[in-house]
Coordinates of C-alpha atoms in Angstrom, one line a residue:
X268 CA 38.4 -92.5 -96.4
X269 CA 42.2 -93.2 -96.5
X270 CA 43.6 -92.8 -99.8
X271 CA 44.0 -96.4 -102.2
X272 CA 46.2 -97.7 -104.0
X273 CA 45.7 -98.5 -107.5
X274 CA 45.7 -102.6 -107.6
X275 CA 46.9 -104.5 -110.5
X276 CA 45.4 -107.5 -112.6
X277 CA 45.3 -110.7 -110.9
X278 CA 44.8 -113.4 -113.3
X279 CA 48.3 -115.1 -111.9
X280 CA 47.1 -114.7 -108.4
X281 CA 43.9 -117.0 -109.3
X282 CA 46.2 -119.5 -111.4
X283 CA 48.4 -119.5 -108.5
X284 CA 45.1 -120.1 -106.3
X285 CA 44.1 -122.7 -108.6
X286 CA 47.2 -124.7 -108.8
X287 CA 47.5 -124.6 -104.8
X288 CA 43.8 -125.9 -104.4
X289 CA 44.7 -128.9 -107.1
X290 CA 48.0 -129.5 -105.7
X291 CA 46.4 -130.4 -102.2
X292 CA 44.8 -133.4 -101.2
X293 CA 41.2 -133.7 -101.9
X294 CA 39.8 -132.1 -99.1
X295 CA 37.3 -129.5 -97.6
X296 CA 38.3 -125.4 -98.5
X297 CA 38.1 -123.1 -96.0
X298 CA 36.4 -119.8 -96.7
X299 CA 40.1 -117.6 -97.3
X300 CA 40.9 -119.7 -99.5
X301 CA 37.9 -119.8 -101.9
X302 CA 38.2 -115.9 -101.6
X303 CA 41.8 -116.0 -102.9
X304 CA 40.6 -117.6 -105.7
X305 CA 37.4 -115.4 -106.5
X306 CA 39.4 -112.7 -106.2
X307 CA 41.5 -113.0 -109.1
X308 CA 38.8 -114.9 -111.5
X309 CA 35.2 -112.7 -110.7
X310 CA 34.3 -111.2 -113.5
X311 CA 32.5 -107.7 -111.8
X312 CA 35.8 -107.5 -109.8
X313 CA 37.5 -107.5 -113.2
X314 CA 35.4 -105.3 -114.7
X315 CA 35.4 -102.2 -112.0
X316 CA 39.4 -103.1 -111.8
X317 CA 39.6 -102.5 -115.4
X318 CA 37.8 -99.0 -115.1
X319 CA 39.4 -97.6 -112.2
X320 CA 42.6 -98.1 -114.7
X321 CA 41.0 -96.6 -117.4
X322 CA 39.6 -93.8 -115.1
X323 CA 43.2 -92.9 -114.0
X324 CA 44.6 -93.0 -117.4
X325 CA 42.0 -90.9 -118.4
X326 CA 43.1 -88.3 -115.2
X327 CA 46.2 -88.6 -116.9
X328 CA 45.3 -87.3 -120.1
X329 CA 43.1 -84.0 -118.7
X330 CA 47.2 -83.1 -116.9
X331 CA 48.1 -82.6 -120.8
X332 CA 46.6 -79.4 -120.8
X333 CA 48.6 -78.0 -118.6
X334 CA 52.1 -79.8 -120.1
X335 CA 54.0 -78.4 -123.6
X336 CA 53.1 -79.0 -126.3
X337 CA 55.5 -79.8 -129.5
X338 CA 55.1 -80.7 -132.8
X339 CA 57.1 -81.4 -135.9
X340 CA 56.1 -80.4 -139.4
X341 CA 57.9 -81.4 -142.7
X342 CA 56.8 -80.9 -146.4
X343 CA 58.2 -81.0 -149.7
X344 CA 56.2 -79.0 -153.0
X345 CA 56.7 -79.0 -156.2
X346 CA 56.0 -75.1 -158.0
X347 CA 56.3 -73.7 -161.3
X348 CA 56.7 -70.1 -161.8
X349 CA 56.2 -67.5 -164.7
X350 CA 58.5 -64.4 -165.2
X351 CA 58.0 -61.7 -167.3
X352 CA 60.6 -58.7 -167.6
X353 CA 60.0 -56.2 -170.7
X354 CA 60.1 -58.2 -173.8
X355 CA 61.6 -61.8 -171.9
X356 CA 59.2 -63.9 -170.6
X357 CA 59.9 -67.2 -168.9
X358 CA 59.0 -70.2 -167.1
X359 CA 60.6 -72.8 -164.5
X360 CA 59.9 -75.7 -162.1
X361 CA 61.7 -75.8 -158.6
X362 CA 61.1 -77.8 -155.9
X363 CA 61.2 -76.5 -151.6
X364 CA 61.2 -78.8 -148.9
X365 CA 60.7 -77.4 -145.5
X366 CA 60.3 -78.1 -141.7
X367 CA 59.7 -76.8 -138.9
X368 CA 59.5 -77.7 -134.7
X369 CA 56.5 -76.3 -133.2
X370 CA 56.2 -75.9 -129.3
X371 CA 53.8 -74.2 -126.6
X372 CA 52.9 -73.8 -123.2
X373 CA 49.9 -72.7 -121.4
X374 CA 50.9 -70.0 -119.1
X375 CA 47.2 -69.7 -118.0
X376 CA 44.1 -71.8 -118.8
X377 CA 42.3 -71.9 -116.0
X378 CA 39.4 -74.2 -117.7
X379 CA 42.4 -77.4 -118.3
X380 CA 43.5 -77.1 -114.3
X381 CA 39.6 -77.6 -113.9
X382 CA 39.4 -80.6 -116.0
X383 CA 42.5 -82.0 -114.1
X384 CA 40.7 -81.9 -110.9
X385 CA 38.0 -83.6 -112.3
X386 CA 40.4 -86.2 -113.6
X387 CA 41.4 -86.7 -110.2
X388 CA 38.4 -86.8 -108.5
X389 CA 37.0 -89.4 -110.8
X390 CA 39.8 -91.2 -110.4
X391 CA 39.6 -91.8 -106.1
X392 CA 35.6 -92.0 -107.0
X393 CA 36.7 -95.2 -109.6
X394 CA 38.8 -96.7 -106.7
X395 CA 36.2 -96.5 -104.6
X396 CA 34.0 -98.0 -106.7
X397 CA 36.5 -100.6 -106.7
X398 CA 36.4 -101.1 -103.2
X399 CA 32.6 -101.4 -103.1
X400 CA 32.7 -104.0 -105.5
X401 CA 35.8 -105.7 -103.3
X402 CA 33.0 -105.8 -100.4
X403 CA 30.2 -107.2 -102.7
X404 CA 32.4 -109.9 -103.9
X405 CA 33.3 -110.8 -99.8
X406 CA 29.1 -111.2 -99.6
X407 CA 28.3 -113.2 -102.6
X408 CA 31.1 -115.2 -101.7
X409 CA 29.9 -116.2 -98.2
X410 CA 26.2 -115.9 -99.5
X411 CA 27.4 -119.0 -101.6
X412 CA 29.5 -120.8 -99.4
X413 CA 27.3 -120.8 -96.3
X414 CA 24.3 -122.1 -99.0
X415 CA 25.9 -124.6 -99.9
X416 CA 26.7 -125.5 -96.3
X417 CA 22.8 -124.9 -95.6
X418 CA 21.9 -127.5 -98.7
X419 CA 24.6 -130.1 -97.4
X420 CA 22.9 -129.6 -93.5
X421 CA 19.4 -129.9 -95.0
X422 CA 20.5 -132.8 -96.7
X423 CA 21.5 -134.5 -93.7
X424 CA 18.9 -133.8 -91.5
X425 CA 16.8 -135.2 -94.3
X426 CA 18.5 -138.5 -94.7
X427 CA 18.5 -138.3 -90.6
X428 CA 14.8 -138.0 -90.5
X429 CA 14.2 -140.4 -93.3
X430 CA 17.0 -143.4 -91.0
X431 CA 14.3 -142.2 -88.1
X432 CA 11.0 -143.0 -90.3
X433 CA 12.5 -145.6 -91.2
X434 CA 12.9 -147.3 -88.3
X435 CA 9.1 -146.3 -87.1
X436 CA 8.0 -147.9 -90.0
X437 CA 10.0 -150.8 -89.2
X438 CA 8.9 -151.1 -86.0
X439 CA 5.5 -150.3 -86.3
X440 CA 5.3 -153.0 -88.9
X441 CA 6.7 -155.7 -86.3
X442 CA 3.6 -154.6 -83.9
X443 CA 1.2 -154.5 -86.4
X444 CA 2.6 -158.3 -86.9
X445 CA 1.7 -159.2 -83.4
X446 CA -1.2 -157.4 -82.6
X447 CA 0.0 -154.6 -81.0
X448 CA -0.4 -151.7 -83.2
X449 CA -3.1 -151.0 -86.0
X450 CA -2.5 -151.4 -90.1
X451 CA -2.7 -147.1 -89.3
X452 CA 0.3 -146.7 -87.5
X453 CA 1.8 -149.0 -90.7
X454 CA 0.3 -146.6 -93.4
X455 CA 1.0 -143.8 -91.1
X456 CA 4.7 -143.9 -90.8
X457 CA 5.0 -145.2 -95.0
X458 CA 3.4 -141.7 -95.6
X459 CA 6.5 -140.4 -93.6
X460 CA 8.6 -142.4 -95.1
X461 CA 7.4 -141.7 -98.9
X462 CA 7.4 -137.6 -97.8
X463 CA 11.3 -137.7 -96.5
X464 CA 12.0 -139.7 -99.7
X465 CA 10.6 -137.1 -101.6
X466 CA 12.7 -134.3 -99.5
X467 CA 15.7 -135.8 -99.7
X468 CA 15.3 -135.7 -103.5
X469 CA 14.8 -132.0 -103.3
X470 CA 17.4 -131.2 -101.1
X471 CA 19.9 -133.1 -102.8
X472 CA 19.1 -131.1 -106.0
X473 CA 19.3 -128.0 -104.0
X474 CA 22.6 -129.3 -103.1
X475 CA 23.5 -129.9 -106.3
X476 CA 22.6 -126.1 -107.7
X477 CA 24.0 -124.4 -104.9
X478 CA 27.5 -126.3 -105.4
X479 CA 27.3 -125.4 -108.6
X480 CA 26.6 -121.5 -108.2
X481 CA 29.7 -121.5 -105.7
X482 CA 32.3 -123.4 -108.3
X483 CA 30.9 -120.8 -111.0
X484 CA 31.7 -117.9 -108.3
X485 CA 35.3 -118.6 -107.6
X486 CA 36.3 -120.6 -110.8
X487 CA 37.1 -124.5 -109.8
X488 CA 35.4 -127.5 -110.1
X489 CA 34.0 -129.7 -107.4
X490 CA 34.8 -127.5 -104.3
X491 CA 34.1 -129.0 -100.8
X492 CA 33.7 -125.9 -98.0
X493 CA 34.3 -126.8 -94.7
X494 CA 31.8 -126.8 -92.0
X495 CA 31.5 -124.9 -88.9
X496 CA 33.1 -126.4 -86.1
X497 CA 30.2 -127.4 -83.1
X498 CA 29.5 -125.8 -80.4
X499 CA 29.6 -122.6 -81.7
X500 CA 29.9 -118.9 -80.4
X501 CA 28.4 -116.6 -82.6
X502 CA 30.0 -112.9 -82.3
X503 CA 28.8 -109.8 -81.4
X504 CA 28.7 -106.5 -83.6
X505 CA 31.1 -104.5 -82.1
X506 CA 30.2 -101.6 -81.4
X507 CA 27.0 -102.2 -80.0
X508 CA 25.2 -99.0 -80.7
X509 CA 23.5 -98.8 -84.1
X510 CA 24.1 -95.1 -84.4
X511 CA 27.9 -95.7 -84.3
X512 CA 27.2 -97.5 -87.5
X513 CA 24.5 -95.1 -89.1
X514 CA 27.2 -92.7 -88.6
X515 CA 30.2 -94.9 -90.1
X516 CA 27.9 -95.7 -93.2
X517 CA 26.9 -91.7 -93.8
X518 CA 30.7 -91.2 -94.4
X519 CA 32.5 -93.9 -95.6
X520 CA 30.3 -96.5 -97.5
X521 CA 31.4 -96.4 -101.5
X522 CA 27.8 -95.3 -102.8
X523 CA 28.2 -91.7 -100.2
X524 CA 31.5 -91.2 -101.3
X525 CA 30.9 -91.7 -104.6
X526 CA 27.7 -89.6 -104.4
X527 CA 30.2 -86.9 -102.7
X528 CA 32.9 -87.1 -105.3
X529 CA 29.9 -86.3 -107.9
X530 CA 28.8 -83.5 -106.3
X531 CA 32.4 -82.3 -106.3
X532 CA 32.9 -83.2 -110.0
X533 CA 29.6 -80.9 -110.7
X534 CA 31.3 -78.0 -108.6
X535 CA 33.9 -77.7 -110.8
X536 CA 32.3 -78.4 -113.9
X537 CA 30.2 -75.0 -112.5
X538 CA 33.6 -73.2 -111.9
X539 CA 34.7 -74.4 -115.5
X540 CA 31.7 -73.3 -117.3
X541 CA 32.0 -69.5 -116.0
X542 CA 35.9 -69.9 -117.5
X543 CA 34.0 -69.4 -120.7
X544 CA 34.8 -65.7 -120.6
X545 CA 38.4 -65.8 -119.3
X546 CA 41.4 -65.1 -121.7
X547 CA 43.9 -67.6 -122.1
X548 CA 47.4 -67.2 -122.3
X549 CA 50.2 -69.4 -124.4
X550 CA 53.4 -69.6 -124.7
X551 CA 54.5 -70.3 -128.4
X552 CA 58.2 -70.7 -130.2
X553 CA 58.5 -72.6 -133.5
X554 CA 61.8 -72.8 -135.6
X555 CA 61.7 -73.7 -138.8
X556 CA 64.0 -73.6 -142.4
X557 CA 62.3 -74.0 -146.4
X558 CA 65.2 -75.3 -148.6
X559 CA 65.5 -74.7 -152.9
X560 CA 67.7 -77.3 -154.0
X561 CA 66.9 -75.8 -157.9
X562 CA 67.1 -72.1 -156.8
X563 CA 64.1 -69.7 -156.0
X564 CA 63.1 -67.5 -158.8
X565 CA 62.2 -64.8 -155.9
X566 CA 65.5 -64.1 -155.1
X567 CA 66.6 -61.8 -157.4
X568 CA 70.4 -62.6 -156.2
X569 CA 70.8 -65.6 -157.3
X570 CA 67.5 -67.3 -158.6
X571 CA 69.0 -70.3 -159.6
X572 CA 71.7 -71.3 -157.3
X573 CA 70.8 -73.3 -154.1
X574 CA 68.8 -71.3 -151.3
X575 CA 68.1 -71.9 -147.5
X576 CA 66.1 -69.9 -145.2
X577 CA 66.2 -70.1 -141.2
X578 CA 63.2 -68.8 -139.6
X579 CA 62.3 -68.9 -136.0
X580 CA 61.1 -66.7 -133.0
X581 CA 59.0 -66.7 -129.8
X582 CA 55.9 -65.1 -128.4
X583 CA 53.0 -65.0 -126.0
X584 CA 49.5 -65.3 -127.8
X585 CA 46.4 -63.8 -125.8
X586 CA 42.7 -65.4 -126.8
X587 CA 39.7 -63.5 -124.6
X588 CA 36.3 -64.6 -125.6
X589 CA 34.4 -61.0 -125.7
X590 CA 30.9 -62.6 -127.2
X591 CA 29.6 -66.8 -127.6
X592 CA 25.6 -65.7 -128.3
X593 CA 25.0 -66.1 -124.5
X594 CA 26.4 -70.1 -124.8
X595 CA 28.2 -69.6 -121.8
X596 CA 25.4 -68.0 -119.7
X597 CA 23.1 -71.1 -120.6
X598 CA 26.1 -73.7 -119.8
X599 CA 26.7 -72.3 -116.5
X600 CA 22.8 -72.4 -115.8
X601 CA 23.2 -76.1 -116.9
X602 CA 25.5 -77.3 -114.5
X603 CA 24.3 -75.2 -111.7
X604 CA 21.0 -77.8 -112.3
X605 CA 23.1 -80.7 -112.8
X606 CA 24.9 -79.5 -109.2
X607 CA 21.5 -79.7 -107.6
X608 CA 20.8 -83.4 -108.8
X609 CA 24.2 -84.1 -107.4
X610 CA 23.3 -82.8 -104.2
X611 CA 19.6 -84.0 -104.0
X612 CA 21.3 -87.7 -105.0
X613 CA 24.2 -87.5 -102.2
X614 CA 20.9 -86.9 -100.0
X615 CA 18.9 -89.8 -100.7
X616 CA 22.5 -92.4 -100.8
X617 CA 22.5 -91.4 -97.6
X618 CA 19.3 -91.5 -96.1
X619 CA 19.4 -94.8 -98.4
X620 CA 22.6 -96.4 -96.6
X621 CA 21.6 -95.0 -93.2
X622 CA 18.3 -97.3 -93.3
X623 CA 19.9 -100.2 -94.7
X624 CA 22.3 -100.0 -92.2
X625 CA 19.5 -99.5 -89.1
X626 CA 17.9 -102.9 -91.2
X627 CA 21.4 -105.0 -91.0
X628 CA 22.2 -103.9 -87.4
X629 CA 18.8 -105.2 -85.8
X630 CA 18.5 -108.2 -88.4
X631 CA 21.8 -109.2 -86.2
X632 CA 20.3 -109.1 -83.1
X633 CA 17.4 -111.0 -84.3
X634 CA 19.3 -113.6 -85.3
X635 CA 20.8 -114.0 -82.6
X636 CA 17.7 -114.5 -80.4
X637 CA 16.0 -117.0 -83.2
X638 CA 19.0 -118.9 -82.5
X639 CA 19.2 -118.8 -79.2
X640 CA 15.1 -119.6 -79.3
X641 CA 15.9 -122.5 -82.0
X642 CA 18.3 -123.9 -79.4
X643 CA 16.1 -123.9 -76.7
X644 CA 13.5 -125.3 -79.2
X645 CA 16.0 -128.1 -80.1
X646 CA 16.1 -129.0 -76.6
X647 CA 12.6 -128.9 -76.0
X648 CA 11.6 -130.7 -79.1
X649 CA 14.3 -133.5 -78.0
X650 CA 12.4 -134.1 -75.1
X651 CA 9.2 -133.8 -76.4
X652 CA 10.0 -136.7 -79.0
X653 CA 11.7 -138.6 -76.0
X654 CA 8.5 -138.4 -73.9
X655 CA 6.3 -139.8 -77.1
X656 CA 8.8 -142.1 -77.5
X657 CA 7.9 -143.3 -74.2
X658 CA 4.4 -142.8 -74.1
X659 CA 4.4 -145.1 -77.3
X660 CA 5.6 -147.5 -75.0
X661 CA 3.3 -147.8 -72.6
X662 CA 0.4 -146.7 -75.0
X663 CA -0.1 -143.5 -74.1
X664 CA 1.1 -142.0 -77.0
X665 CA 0.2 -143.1 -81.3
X666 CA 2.8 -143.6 -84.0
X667 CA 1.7 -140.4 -85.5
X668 CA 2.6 -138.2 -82.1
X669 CA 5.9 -139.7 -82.6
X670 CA 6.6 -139.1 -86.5
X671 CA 5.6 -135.5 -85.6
X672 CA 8.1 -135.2 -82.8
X673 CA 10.6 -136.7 -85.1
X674 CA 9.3 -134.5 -87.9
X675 CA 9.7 -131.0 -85.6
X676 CA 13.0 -132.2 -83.8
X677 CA 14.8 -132.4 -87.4
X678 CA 13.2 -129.1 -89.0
X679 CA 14.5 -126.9 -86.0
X680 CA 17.7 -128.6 -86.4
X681 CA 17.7 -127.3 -89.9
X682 CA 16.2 -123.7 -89.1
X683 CA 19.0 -123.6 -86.8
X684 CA 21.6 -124.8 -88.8
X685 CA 20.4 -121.8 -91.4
X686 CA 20.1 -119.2 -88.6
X687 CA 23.5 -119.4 -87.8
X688 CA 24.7 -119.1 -91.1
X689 CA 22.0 -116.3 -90.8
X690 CA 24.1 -114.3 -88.4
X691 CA 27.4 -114.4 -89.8
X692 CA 26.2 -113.1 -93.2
X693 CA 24.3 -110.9 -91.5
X694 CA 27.4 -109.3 -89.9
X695 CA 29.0 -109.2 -93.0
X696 CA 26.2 -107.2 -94.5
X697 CA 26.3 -104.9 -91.6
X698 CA 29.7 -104.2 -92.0
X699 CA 29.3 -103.3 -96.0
X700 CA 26.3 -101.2 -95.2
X701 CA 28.7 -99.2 -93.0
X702 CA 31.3 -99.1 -95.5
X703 CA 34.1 -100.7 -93.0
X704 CA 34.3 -104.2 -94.9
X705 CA 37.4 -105.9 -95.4
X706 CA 38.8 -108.7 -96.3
X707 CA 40.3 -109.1 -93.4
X708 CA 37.0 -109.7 -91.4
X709 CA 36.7 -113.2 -93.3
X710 CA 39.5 -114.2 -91.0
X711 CA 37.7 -114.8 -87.6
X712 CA 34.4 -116.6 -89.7
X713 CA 37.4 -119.1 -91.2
X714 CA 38.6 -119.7 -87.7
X715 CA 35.5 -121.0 -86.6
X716 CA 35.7 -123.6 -89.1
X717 CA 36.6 -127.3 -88.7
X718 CA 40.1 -127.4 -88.8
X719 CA 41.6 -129.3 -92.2
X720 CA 41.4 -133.2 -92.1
X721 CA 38.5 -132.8 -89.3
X722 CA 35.2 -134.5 -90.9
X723 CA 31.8 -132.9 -89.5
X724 CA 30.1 -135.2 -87.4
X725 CA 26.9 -136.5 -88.3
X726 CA 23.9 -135.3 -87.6
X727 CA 22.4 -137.1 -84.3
X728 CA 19.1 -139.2 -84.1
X729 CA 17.9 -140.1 -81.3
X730 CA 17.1 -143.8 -80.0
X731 CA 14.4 -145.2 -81.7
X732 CA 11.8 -147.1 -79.4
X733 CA 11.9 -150.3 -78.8
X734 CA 9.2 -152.7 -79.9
X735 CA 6.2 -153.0 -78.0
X736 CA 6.4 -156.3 -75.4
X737 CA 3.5 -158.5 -76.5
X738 CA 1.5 -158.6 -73.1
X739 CA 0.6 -161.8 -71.8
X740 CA -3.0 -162.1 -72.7
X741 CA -2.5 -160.3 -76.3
X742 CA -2.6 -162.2 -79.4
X743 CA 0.0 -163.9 -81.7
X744 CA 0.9 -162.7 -85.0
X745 CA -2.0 -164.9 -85.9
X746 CA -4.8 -162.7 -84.1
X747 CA -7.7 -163.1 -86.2
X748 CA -8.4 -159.5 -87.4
X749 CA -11.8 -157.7 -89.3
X750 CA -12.2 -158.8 -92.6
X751 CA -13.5 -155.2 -93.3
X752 CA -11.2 -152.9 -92.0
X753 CA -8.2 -155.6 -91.5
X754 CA -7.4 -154.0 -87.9
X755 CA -6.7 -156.4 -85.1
X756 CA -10.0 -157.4 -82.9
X757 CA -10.7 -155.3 -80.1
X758 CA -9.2 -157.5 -77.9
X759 CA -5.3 -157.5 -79.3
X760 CA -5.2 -153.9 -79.1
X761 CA -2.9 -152.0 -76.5
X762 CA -5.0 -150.6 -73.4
X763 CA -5.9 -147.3 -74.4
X764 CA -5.7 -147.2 -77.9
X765 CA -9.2 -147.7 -78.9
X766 CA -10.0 -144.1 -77.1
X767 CA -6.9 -142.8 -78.9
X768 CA -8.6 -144.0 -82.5

């Protein structure tokens, strides 16, 4: 992977978002700009931003082994000393102060250049896990904006179902009224009726929490996404050839490289336990100067006048471990273990990725044949409830064959509706399972979007039939009808609707 860049904190990036969002018009948001704004307010974002930081101050600190080291060292004390010289013995109280400046430099630890390269390496592997949580956040984001779209679509093919029913009932009523149609077709189309009531209940609920979830994701209140502009071309994955992507994922997805930068990290924490026998090598130099403001009685010169000393010097100091009770024998067979977990967990992240990555590549391209099949069903179920239609008509056909046309027309509108949502997650996924997700690749999914002041058009229904023509020998509203079942007599039926019962 190419080497990243360390980004900052962007809490004045999603202020900035915010204000341009509230500053606006009310109006829909396209799918960039809700990203702008999750971007700086997500809270796992944050978090993995926060630890790659602390990761790379932490490599920062292991390079202090291999930098000088200085130190300054000050004291004051207060002694009292005895003399005694033939027959005179005496006492006194003097006071030293004294400091010193303390330096060194390792001229060869080969155990702290180790720990620096694991600094490093953790480091890359914290930005990476950066980057992999930069991807997740692209998915949950479009996860919750094309829900939300899916509620809102369900919605209205709910309400466009229910308008349908609706007007069923209505006219089903009217030919009940004048003998035309049984107190069935009535009952019928009300049990239709009560069912897309209840529906549009639920989906407005599911409306509701889906918004919800998506305002929580991104940090403002009452956002509005905007719809997919009609007709639609769904994209391709490009390349074509799942292997291309098996082999992009086994290399560059964050979970592999992470799983690669650990089994580097236990490499070297192998080479840095067999250090445990190597000498070390410093480079010391200290200067330092005790003062006796009230004398010092050890000078025999002049044990009471005012003393300095000046003391400084230089070296090189040699440490070699020659015997630790076998602790670095046992430490080296620890990480040579720990080395073989490393490697045995790189192996199964891969195998892992590669299979999730097979999965996303042919959920694609079977999402793109259930929409192209949920097209060609829309069509089909169009004509299908325009041929009942019809056949209601000329009483062929019941009111129940037409609620059920109604009833399959609008629930493949919604499957398809969802299915094309479907696909474009679907490519996102397939493009984090490879590792090659970008921000960036939100840009040609927010171009298919209505463009800004462009409502969506509403959902179509198609033309209700008309009420049945009373034929000329049929009965007037007042038909006399059973007293037990309170159907119309035989006689103010429709031709062919007795068989039909």
């Amino acid at each position: 992977m190419p080497p990243m860049t360390m980004p900052t904190r962007r809490p004045l990036a999603h202020l900035a978002a915010v204000l341009a969002l509230a500053a606006a018009p009310v109006q829909a948001q396209s799918l960039l700009q809700l990203y702008e704004a999750a971007h700086g307010y997500d809270a796992p974002y944050q978090s993995a931003l926060a630890n790659a930081q602390a990761t790379q101050a932490r490599a920062d600190q292991a390079r202090a082994g291999l930098l000088p080291q200085v130190g300054l060292q000050m004291g004051a004390q207060r002694n009292w000393a005895e003399t005694s010289v033939a027959a005179n013995t005496g006492s006194r109280a003097f006071n030293v102060l004294n400091g010193s400046i303390v330096g060194s430099q390792p001229l060869y630890r080969p155990a702290n250049r180790i720990s620096w390269d694991q600094g490093k390496r953790a480091a890359e592997a914290a930005r990476v896990q950066l980057s992999g949580t930069e991807q997740d956040l692209i998915v949950r984001l479009s996860q919750a904006y094309f829900d939300v779209l899916a509620a809102e679509d369900s919605l209205n093919v709910v309400r466009a179902l229910k308008a349908a029913v609706t007007e069923q009932l209505e006219s089903a009523k009217r030919n009940f009224e004048v003998g035309n149609a049984t107190i069935t077709d009535s009952r019928e189309a009300q049990a239709r009726f009560d069912l897309a009531t209840a529906q549009e209940i639920a989906a407005e609920n599911d409306r509701r929490v889906k918004r919800l979830a998506l305002d929580q994701l991104v940090g403002l209140a009452g956002v509005q996404p905007r719809p997919l502009a009609q007709p639609i071309v769904l994209p391709q994955p490009q390349p074509a050839d799942v292997s291309t992507w098996v082999e992009w994922a086994t290399h560059q997805h964050p979970a592999v490289v992470q799983s690669r930068m650990a089994l580097d990290i236990a490499r070297l924490e192998t080479a840095k336990a067999k250090t445990g026998h190597l000498p070390t090598v410093d480079l010391q130099a200290s200067v330092g100067q005790n003062r006796y403001p009230d004398g010092n009685p050890s000078v025999s010169a002049a044990p009471n006048a005012r003393y300095r000393s000046t003391n400084a010097g230089i070296g090189v100091v040699l440490n070699w471990p020659l015997f630790a009770g076998f602790a670095v024998e046992n430490r080296v067979r620890e990480t040579l273990s720990l080395e073989d977990k490393a490697r045995a967990d790189l192996d199964n992240i891969q195998r892992t990725v590669a299979q999730a990555t097979r999965a996303a590549f042919f959920g694609v391209q079977s999402g793109h044949g259930q929409v192209a099949a949920l097209e060609a069903a829309e069509r089909s179920s169009l004509t299908a409830l325009e041929a009942n239609q019809l056949g209601y008509q000329v009483g062929v056909r019941i009111n129940i064959d037409v609620l059920n046309a109604q009833n399959q027309l609008y629930q493949t509108r919604r499957d398809l509706a969802r299915a094309r949502y479907d696909v474009l997650l679907g490519l996102l996924r397939l493009k984090q399972a490879s590792g090659t997700l970008t921000p960036a690749d939100l840009q040609p999914i927010n171009q298919m979007l209505l463009a800004e002041g462009v409502s969506a058009p509403a959902v179509a229904s198609p033309r209700p039939p008309a009420d049945t023509p009373a034929a000329p020998s049929a009965a007037p509203a007042s038909a006399p009808r059973s007293a037990a079942s309170g159907k119309p007599t035989p006689s103010s039926r429709r031709p062919g609707r007795a068989d039909r019962r």
